């Protein structure tokens, strides 16, 4: 796992999000609800350019190496 993805996971966790590693990205969620894209970008501004989509489990964030350089 690359250091940029580890850094992303750490930042999301520090901001109160639970994260699950998936193929091609991570799924971020809060304990009681799905966060909005706005909440995620406010917490970790580097996510602004990353594709995101809502899933059953939370918000899927595509974090390929070319999309994220933390």
Short mmCIF file of C-alpha atoms in Angstrom, two decimals:
data_model
loop_
_atom_site.label_atom_id
_atom_site.label_comp_id
_atom_site.label_asym_id
_atom_site.label_seq_id
_atom_site.Cartn_x
_atom_site.Cartn_y
_atom_site.Cartn_z
CA UNK A 1 0.00 0.00 0.00
CA UNK A 2 1.41 3.37 -0.97
CA UNK A 3 2.32 6.03 1.54
CA UNK A 4 -0.20 8.46 0.00
CA UNK A 5 -3.08 6.06 0.65
CA UNK A 6 -1.85 5.39 4.19
CA UNK A 7 -1.70 9.15 4.74
CA UNK A 8 -5.26 9.52 3.40
CA UNK A 9 -6.52 6.77 5.71
CA UNK A 10 -4.81 8.38 8.69
CA UNK A 11 -6.23 11.84 7.89
CA UNK A 12 -9.78 10.54 7.45
CA UNK A 13 -9.53 8.58 10.68
CA UNK A 14 -8.21 11.61 12.58
CA UNK A 15 -11.21 13.60 11.29
CA UNK A 16 -13.64 11.01 12.70
CA UNK A 17 -14.38 8.96 9.59
CA UNK A 18 -14.30 5.19 9.51
CA UNK A 19 -12.57 3.84 6.42
CA UNK A 20 -12.56 0.53 4.63
CA UNK A 21 -9.98 -0.32 1.98
CA UNK A 22 -11.45 -1.62 -1.27
CA UNK A 23 -10.16 -2.40 -4.73
CA UNK A 24 -9.29 0.94 -6.31
CA UNK A 25 -9.98 3.16 -3.35
CA UNK A 26 -11.51 3.48 0.08
CA UNK A 27 -15.00 3.76 1.48
CA UNK A 28 -15.47 6.45 4.11
CA UNK A 29 -18.40 6.53 6.50
CA UNK A 30 -19.43 7.89 9.83
CA UNK A 31 -20.73 5.59 12.55
CA UNK A 32 -24.35 6.65 12.14
CA UNK A 33 -24.62 7.91 8.54
CA UNK A 34 -22.99 8.45 5.17
CA UNK A 35 -20.98 11.67 4.90
CA UNK A 36 -21.40 14.06 2.02
CA UNK A 37 -18.66 14.85 -0.49
CA UNK A 38 -18.53 18.34 1.00
CA UNK A 39 -17.81 16.95 4.49
CA UNK A 40 -15.00 14.77 3.15
CA UNK A 41 -13.37 17.61 1.19
CA UNK A 42 -13.68 19.93 4.21
CA UNK A 43 -11.90 17.33 6.35
CA UNK A 44 -9.22 16.46 3.76
CA UNK A 45 -8.93 19.17 1.07
CA UNK A 46 -6.66 16.97 -1.08
CA UNK A 47 -9.74 14.87 -1.91
CA UNK A 48 -11.25 17.69 -3.97
CA UNK A 49 -10.04 16.25 -7.27
CA UNK A 50 -10.82 12.61 -6.51
CA UNK A 51 -13.86 10.90 -8.03
CA UNK A 52 -16.41 9.90 -5.36
CA UNK A 53 -19.70 8.06 -5.42
CA UNK A 54 -22.27 7.01 -2.84
CA UNK A 55 -22.46 3.30 -2.03
CA UNK A 56 -24.48 1.22 0.42
CA UNK A 57 -21.59 1.38 2.87
CA UNK A 58 -20.64 5.04 2.57
CA UNK A 59 -18.77 7.17 0.07
CA UNK A 60 -16.37 5.39 -2.29
CA UNK A 61 -13.29 7.51 -2.98
CA UNK A 62 -11.21 6.50 -5.98
CA UNK A 63 -7.62 7.04 -4.92
CA UNK A 64 -5.40 5.83 -7.73
CA UNK A 65 -1.80 7.06 -7.55
CA UNK A 66 -2.32 9.43 -10.48
CA UNK A 67 -5.32 11.05 -8.76
CA UNK A 68 -3.91 11.57 -5.29
CA UNK A 69 -0.55 12.90 -4.22
CA UNK A 70 -0.56 13.69 -0.53
#
